CSV table of C-alpha atoms and ligand atoms in Angstrom, one decimal:
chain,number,residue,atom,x,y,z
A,1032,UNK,CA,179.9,-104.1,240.4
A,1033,UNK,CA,181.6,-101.8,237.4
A,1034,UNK,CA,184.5,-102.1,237.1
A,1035,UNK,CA,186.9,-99.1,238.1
A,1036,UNK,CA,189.9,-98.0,235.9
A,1037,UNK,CA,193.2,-97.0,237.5
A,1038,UNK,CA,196.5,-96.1,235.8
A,1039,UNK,CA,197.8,-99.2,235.4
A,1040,UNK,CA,194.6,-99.8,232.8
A,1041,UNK,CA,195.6,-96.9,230.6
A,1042,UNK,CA,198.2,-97.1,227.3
A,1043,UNK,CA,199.5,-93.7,227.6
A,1044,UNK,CA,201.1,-94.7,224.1
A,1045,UNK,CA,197.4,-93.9,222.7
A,1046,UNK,CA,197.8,-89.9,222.5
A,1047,UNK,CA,201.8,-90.0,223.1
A,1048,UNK,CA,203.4,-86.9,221.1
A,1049,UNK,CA,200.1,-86.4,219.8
A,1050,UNK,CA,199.3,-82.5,219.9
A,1051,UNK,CA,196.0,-81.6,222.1
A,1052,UNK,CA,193.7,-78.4,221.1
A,1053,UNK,CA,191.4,-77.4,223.6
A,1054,UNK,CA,188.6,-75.1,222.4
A,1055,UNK,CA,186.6,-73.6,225.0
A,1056,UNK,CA,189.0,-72.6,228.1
A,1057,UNK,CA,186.2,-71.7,230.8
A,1058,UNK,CA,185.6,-74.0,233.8
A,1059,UNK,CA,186.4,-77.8,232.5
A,1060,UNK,CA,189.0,-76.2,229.9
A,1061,UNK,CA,191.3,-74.4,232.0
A,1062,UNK,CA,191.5,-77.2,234.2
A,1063,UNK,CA,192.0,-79.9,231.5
A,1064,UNK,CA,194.6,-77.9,230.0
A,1065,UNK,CA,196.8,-77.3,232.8
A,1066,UNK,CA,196.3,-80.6,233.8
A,1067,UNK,CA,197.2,-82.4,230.6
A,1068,UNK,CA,200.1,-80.1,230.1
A,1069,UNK,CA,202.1,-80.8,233.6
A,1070,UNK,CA,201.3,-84.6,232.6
A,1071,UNK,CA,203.5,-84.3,230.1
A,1072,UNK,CA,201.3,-83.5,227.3
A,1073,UNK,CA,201.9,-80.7,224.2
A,1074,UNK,CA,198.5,-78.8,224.7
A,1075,UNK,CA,197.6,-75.8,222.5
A,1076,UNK,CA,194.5,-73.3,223.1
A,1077,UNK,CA,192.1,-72.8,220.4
A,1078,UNK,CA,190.6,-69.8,221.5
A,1079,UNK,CA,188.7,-66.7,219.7
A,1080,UNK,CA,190.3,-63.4,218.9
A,1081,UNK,CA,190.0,-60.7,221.8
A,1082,UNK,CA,187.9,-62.8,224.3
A,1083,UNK,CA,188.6,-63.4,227.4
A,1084,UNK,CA,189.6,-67.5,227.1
A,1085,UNK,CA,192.5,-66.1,224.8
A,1086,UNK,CA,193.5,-63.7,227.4
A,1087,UNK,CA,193.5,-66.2,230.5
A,1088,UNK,CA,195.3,-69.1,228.1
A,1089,UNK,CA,197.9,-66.7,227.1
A,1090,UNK,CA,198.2,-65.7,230.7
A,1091,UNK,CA,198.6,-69.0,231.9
A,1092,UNK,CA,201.4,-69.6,229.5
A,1093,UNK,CA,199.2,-71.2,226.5
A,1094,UNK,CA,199.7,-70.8,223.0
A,1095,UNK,CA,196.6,-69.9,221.3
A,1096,UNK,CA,195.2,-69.8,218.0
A,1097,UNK,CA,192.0,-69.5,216.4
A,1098,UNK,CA,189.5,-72.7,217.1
A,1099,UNK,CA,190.4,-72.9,213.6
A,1100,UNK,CA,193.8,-73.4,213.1
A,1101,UNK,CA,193.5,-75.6,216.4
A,1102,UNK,CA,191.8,-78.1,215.3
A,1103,UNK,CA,194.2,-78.4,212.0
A,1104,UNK,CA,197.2,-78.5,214.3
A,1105,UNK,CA,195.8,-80.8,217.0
A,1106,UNK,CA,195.3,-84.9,216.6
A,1107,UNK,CA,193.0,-84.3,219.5
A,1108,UNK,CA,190.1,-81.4,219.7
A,1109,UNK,CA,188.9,-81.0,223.2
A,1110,UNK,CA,185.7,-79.2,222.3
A,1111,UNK,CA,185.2,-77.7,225.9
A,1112,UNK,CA,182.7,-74.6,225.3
A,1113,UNK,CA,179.5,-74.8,226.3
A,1114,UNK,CA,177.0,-77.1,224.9
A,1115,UNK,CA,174.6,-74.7,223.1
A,1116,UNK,CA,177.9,-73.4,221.1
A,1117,UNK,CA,179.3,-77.1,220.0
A,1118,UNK,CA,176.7,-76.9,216.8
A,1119,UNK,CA,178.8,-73.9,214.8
A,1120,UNK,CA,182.0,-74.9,216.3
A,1121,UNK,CA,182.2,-78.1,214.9
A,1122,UNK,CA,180.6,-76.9,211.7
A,1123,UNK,CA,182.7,-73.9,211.2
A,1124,UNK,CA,186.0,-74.6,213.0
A,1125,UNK,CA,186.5,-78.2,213.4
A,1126,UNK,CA,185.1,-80.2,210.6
A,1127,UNK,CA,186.5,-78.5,207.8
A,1128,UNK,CA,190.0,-78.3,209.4
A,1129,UNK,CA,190.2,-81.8,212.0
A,1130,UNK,CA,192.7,-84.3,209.9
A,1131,UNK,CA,191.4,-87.7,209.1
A,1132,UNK,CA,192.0,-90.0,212.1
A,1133,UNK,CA,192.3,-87.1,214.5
A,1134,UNK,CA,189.8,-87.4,217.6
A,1135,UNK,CA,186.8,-85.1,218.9
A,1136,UNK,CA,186.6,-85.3,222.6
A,1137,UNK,CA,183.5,-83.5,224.9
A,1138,UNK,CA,183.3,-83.5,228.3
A,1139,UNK,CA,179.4,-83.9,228.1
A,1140,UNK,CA,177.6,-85.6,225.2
A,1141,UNK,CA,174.6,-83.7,224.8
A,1142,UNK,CA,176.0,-81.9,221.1
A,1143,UNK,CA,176.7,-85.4,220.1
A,1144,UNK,CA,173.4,-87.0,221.3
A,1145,UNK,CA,171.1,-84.4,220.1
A,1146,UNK,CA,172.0,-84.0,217.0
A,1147,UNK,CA,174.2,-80.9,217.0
A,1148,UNK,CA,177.2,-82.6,215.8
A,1149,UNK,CA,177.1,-85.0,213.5
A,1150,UNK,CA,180.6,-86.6,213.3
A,1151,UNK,CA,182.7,-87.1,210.0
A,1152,UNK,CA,183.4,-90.7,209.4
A,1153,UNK,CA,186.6,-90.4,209.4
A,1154,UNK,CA,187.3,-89.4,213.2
A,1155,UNK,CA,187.4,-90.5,216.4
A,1156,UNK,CA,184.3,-89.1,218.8
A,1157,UNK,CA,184.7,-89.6,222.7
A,1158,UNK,CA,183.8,-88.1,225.7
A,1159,UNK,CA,185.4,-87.7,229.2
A,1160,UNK,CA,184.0,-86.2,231.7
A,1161,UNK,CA,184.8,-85.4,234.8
A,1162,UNK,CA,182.2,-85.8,237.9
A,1163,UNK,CA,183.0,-82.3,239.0
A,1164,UNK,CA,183.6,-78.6,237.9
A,1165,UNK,CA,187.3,-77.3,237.0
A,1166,UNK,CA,188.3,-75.8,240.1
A,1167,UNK,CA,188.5,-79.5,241.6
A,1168,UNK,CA,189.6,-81.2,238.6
A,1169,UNK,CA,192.5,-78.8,239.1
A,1170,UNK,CA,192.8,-78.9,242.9
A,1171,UNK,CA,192.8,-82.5,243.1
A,1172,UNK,CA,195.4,-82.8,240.7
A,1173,UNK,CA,197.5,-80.4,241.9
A,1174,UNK,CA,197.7,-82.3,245.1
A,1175,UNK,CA,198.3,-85.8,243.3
A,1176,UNK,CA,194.7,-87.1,243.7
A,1177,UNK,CA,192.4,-86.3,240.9
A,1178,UNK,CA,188.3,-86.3,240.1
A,1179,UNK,CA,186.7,-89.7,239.5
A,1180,UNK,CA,185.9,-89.0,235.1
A,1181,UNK,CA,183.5,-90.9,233.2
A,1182,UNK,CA,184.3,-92.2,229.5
A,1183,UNK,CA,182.7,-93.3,226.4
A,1184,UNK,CA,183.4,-94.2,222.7
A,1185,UNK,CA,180.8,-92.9,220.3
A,1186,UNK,CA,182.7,-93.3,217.1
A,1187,UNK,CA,186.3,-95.0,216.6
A,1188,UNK,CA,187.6,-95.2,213.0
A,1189,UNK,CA,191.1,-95.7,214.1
A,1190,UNK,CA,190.8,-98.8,216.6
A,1191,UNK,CA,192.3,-96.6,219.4
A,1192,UNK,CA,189.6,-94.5,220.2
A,1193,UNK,CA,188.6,-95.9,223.8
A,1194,UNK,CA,192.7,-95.7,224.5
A,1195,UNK,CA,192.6,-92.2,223.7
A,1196,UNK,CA,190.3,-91.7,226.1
A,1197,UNK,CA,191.3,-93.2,229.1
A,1198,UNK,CA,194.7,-91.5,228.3
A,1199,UNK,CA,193.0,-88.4,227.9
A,1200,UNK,CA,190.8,-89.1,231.2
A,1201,UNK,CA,194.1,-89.9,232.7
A,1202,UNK,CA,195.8,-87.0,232.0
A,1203,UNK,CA,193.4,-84.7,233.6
A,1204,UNK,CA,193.8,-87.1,236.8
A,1205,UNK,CA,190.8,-88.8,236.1
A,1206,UNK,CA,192.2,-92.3,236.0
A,1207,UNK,CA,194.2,-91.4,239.9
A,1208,UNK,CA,190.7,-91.1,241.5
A,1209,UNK,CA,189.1,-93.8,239.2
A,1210,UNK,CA,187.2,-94.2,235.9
A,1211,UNK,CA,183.9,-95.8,234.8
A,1212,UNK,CA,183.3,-96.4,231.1
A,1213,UNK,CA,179.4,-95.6,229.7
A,1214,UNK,CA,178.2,-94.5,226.4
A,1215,UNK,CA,177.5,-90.8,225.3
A,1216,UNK,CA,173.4,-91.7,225.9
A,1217,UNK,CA,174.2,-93.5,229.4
A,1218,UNK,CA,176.1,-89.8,230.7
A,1219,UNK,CA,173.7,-87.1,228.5
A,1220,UNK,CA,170.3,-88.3,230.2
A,1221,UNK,CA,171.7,-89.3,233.5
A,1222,UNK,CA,173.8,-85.9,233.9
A,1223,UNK,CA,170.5,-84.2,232.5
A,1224,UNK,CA,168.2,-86.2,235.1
A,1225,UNK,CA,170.5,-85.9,238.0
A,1226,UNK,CA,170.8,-82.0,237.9
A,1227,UNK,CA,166.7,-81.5,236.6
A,1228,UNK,CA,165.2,-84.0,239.0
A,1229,UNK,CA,167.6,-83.9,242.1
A,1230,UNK,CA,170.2,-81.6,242.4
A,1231,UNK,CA,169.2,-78.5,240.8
A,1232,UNK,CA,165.8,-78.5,239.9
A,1233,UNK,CA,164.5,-80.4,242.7
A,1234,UNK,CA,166.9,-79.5,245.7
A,1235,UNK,CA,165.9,-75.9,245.0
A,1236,UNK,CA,161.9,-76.4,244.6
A,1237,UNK,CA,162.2,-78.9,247.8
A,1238,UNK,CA,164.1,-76.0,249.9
A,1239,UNK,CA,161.6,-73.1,248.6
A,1240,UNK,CA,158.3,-75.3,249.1
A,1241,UNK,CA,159.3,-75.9,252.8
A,1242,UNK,CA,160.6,-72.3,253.6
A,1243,UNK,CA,157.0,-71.7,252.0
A,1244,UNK,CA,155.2,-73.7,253.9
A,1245,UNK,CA,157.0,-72.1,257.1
A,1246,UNK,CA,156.2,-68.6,256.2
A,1247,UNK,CA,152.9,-69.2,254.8
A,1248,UNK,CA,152.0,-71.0,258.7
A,1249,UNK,CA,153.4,-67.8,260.3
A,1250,UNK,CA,156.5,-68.6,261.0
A,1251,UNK,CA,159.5,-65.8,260.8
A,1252,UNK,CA,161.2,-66.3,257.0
A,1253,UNK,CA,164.7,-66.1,259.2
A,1254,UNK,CA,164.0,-68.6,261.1
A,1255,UNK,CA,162.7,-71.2,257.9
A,1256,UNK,CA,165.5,-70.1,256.2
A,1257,UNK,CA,167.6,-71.4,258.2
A,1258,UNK,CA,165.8,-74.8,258.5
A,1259,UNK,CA,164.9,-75.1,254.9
A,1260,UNK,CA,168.2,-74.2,253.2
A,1261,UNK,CA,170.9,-73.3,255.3
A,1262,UNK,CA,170.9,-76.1,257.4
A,1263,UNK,CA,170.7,-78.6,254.3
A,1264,UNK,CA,175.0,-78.2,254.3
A,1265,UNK,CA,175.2,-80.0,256.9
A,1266,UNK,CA,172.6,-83.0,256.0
A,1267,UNK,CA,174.5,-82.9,252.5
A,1268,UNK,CA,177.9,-83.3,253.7
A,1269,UNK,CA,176.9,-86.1,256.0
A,1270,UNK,CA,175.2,-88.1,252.6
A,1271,UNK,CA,178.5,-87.3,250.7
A,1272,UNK,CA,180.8,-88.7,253.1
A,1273,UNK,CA,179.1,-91.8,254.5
A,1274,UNK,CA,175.5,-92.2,253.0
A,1275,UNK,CA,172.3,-92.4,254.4
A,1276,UNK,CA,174.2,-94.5,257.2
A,1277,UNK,CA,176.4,-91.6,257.9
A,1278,UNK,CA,173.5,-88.7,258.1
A,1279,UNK,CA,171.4,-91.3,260.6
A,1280,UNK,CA,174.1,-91.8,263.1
A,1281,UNK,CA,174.7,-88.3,263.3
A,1282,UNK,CA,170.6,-86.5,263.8
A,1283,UNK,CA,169.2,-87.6,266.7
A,1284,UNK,CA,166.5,-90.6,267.6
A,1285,UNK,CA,163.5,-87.9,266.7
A,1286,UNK,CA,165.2,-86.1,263.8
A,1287,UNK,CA,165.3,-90.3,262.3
A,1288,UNK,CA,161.9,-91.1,263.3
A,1289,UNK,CA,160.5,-88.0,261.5
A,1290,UNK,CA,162.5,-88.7,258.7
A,1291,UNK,CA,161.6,-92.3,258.2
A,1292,UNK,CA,157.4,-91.3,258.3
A,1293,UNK,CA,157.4,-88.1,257.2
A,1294,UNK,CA,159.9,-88.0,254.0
A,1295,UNK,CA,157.6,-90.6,252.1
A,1296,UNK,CA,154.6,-88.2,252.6
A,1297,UNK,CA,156.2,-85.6,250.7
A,1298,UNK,CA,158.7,-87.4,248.2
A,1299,UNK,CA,156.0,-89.5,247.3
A,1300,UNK,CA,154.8,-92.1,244.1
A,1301,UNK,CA,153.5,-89.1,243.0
A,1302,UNK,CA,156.6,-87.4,242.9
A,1303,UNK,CA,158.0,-90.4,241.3
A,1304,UNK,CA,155.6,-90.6,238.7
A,1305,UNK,CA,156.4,-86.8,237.8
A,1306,UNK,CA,160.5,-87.5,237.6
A,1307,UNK,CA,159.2,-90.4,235.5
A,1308,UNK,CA,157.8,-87.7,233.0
A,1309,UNK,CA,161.1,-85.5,233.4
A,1310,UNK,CA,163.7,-88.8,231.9
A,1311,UNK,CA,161.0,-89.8,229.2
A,1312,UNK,CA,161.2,-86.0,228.0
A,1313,UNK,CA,165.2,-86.1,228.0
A,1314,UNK,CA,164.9,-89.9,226.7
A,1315,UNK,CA,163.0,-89.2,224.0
A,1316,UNK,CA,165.1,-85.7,223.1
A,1317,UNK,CA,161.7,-83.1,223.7
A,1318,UNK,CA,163.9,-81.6,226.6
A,1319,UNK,CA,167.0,-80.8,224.3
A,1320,UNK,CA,164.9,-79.4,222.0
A,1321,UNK,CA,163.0,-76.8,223.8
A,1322,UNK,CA,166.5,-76.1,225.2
A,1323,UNK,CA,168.0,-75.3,221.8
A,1324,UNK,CA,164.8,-73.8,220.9
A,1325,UNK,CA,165.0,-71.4,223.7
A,1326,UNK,CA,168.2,-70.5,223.1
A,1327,UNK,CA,167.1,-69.7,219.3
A,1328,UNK,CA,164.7,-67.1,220.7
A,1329,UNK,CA,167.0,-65.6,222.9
A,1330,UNK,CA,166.2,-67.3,225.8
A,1331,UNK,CA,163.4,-64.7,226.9
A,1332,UNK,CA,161.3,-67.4,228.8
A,1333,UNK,CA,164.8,-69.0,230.5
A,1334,UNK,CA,165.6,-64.8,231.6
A,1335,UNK,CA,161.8,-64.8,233.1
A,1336,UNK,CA,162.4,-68.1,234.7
A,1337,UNK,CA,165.5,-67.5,236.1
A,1338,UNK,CA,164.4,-63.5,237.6
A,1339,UNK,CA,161.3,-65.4,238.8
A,1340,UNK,CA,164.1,-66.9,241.0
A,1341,UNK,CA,166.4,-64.3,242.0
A,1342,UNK,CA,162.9,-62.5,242.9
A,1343,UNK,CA,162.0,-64.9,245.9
A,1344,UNK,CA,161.9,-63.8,249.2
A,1345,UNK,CA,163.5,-67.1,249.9
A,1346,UNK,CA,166.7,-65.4,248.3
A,1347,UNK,CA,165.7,-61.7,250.0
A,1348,UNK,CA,165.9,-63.0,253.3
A,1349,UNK,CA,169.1,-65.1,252.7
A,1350,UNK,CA,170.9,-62.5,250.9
A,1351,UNK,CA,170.9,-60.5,254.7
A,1352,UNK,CA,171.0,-63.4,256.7
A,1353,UNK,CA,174.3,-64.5,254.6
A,1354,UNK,CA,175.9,-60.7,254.9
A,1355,UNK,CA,176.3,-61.5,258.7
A,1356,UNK,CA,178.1,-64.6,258.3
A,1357,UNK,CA,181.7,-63.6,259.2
A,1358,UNK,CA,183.3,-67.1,257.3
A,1359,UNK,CA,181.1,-66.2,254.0
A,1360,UNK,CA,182.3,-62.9,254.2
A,1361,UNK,CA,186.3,-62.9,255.1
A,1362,UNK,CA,186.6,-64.3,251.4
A,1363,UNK,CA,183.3,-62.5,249.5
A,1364,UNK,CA,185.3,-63.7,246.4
A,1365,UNK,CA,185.9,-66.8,246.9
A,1366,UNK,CA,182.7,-67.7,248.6
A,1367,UNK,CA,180.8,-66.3,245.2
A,1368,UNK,CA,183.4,-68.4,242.9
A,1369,UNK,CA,183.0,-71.1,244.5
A,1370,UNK,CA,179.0,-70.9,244.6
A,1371,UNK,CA,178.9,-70.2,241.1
A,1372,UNK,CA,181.5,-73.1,240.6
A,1373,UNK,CA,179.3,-75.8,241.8
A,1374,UNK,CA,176.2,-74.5,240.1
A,1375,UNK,CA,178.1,-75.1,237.2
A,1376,UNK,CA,179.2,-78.6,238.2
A,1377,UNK,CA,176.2,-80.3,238.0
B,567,NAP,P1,182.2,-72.5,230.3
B,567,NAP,O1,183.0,-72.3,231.5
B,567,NAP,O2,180.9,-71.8,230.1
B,567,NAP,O3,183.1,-72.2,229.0
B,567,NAP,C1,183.2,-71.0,228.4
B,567,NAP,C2,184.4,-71.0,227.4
B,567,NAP,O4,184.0,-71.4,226.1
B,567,NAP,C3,185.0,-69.7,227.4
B,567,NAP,O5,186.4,-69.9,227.4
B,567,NAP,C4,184.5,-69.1,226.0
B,567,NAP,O6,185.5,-68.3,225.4
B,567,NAP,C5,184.4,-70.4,225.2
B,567,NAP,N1,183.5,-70.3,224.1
B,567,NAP,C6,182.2,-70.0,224.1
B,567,NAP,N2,181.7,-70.1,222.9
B,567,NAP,C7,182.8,-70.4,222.0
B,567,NAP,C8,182.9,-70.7,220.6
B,567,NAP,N3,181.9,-70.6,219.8
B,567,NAP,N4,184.1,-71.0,220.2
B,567,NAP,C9,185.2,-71.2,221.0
B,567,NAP,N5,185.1,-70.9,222.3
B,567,NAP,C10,183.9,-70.6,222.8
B,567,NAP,O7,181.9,-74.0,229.9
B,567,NAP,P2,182.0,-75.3,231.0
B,567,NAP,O8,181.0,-75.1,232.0
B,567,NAP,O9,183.4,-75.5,231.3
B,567,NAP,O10,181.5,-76.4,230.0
B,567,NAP,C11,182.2,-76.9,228.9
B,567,NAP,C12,181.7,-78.3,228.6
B,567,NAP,O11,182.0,-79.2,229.8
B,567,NAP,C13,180.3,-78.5,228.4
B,567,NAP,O12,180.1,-79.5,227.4
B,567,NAP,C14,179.7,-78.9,229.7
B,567,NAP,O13,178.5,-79.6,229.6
B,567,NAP,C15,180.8,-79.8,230.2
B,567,NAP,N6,180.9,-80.0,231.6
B,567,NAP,C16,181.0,-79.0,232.5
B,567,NAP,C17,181.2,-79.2,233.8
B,567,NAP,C18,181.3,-78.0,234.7
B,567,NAP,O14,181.7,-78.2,235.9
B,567,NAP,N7,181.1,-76.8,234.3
B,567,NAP,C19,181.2,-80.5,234.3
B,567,NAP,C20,181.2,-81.5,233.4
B,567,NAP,C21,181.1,-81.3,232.1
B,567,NAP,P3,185.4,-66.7,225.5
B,567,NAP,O15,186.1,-66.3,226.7
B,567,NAP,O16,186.2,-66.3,224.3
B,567,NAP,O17,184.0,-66.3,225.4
B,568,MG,MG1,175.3,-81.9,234.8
C-alpha cells in the first residue's frame, strides 16, 4: 500500500516565516489562503488591479499586490489561476521577479507538464493538490478535518523542496486528512483521465445515452430522467461511502443481478479500448495541445460543444423537473454554487 502522510511526517520548519504569495484567489486560492493564514502562516494576495480576486482578498482581510510584486515579496508563489493562464503569468509576473531559491507551487501540474512553464533553475517547482474544490478544502478545515492533498517535487534546487510541500499541503489541512506523494506526470494525466473518461466526460454521455435510449423506446423523458440522472445521487453516494460493497447491500436481489449481466454489455472491451485511446492522447501531450490550441482561437469549437449541451432535452426536461424540488429550491443559491463547485472539482 502507499504510504499515507500525517502531521507528524511534516517539518513545519520547511516554510517557517517564509512569506506565501498566492496568485490566482478563485476556488483552490481562497481556500488555500485562508487556510494557510489561520495555520499560522504570513500569506499575501497577488492579485490584478480592479478584478474581482483583489476585491474578495481585500474583503477577506488580504493584503494584495500585483502578481508582480508578489512573487518578489513571497519565498513561496502559489500560482493558483487557471491552467490556460499559468503560461504569461509565470513569464510576465513570476520569472522575472521570483528570488533565487524561492519555490513555485501549482495545485495541478498540467502548465508544468505541457510545457507552458518552463522553470528557472534556480527554483523550487511543486505541486499540491488537493482531491477536492475550495469550498471543502475550506469547510473541512474549518471544522479541524481537512481534504486528503496529493504532492510532488518536480524541481528542488534547494534540498527542501519536498518539505515545503508537505508543509504547504499541511497548512491547507491536507496532511489532517492524509497525503500521498506522486510526480507532476502521475497527477496531470490521471486528473485528466479521471474527469475525461469517468467523471465528467463519461458520467454525462453514460446518463444522456440511457435517457436516450428511454425516450427514443417511447418512454416519457420525465420519467428516464429520473432513472438516468437523478437517481444516479443515490448510487453515487453509496460507491463513495462504502464501495461497490456498500451500493450492493443496499439495491435489491434484481437491481444486483441486472447489474452484474447487464453492466458488461454496455461498459464493454470496446469501451475500454476507446478510454485506452483517451490516456495515450493525454500521455503523449495531443490532448493539451488541442486544448491550448482551442483556447488560442477563442475557444469557438469548446462554445459549440458546450451549447450542444446546454441544448439537450436531457437538460430541458430536468431544468422543470428540478424547479419542483422544494430542497433544491429553499437555497437556489447555494444549490447552483455548489453544482458549479463540483464541476469544478474534478
Ligand atoms: P479559478 O477559480 O478559475 O480561479 C480564478 C482566479 O484566477 C481568479 O481569482 C482570477 O482573478 C485569477 N486569474 C485569472 N487569470 C489570472 C492571471 N493571468 N493572473 C492572476 N490571476 C488570474 O481557478 P481554480 O478552479 O481554483 O483552479 C486553480 C488551479 O487549481 C488550477 O491549476 C486547477 O487545475 C487547480 N485545481 C482546481 C481544483 C478545483 O476544485 N477547482 C481542484 C484541484 C486543482 P480575477 O478575479 O482578477 O479574474
Ligand atoms: Mg481534475
Amino acid at each position: 500500500m502507499e504510504r499515507i502522510y500525517t502531521e507528524s511526517d511534516v517539518n513545519q520548519a520547511a516554510l517557517k516565516g517564509q512569506t506565501i504569495a498566492i496568485i490566482g484567489y478563485g476556488s483552490q486560492g481562497r481556500a488555500h489562503a485562508r487556510n494557510l493564514r489561520d495555520s499560522g502562516h504570513d500569506v499575501i494576495v497577488g492579485a490584478r488591479a480592479g478584478g474581482k480576486a483583489e476585491r474578495t482578498a481585500k474583503a477577506d482581510g488580504f493584503r494584495t499586490v500585483s502578481p508582480a510584486d508578489a512573487a518578489k515579496e513571497a519565498k513561496l508563489v502559489a500560482l493558483l489561476a487557471p491552467d490556460m493562464a499559468h503560461r504569461a503569468s509565470y513569464a510576465d509576473d513570476i520569472a522575472p521577479n521570483l528570488a533565487p531559491g524561492a519555490a513555485l507551487l501549482v495545485a495541478h501540474g498540467f502548465s508544468v507538464l505541457y510545457g507552458q512553464i518552463a522553470p528557472r533553475e534556480d527554483i523550487d517547482v511543486i505541486l499540491v493538490a488537493p482531491k477536492g474544490p475550495g469550498d471543502l478544502v475550506r469547510r473541512e478545515y474549518e471544522i479541524g478535518r481537512g481534504v486528503p492533498a496529493l504532492f510532488a517535487v518536480h524541481q528542488d534546487s534547494t534540498g527542501t523542496a519536498r518539505d515545503k510541500a508537505m508543509a504547504y499541503a499541511s497548512g491547507i489541512g491536507g496532511t489532517t486528512a492524509g497525503a500521498i506523494e506522486t510526480t507532476f506526470k502521475e497527477e496531470t494525466e490521471t486528473d485528466l483521465f479521471g474527469e475525461q473518461a469517468v467523471l465528467c466526460g463519461g458520467a454525462s454521455e453514460l446518463i444522456n445515452a440511457g435517457f436516450e435510449t428511454l425516450v427514443e423506446a417511447g418512454y416519457k423523458p420525465e420519467v428516464a430522467y429520473f432513472e438516468c440522472l437523478h437517481e444516479l445521487k443515490l448510487i453515487v453516494d453509496l460507491l463513495y461511502e462504502g464501495g461497490l460493497a456498500k451500493m450492493h447491500s443496499f439495491i435489491s436481489e434484481t437491481a444486483k443481478y441486472g447489474d452484474l449481466v447487464s453492466g458488461p454489455r454496455v461498459i464493454n472491451a470496446e469501451t475500454k479500448a476507446r478510454m485506452k485511446e483517451v490516456l495515450t492522447d493525454i500521455q503523449s501531450g495531443q490532448f493539451a495541445r488541442d486544448w491550448i490550441a482551442e483556447n488560442e482561437a477563442g475557444k469557438k469549437n469548446y462554445d459549440a460543444m458546450m451549447q450542444a449541451d446546454l441544448d439537450l432535452p436531457l437538460e430541458k426536461v430536468g431544468a422543470e423537473l428540478r424547479s419542483h424540488m422544494a430542497w433544491l429550491n429553499t437555497d437556489t443559491k447555494a444549490a447552483t454554487a455548489t453544482t458549479q463547485t463540483e464541476a469544478k472539482a474534478a
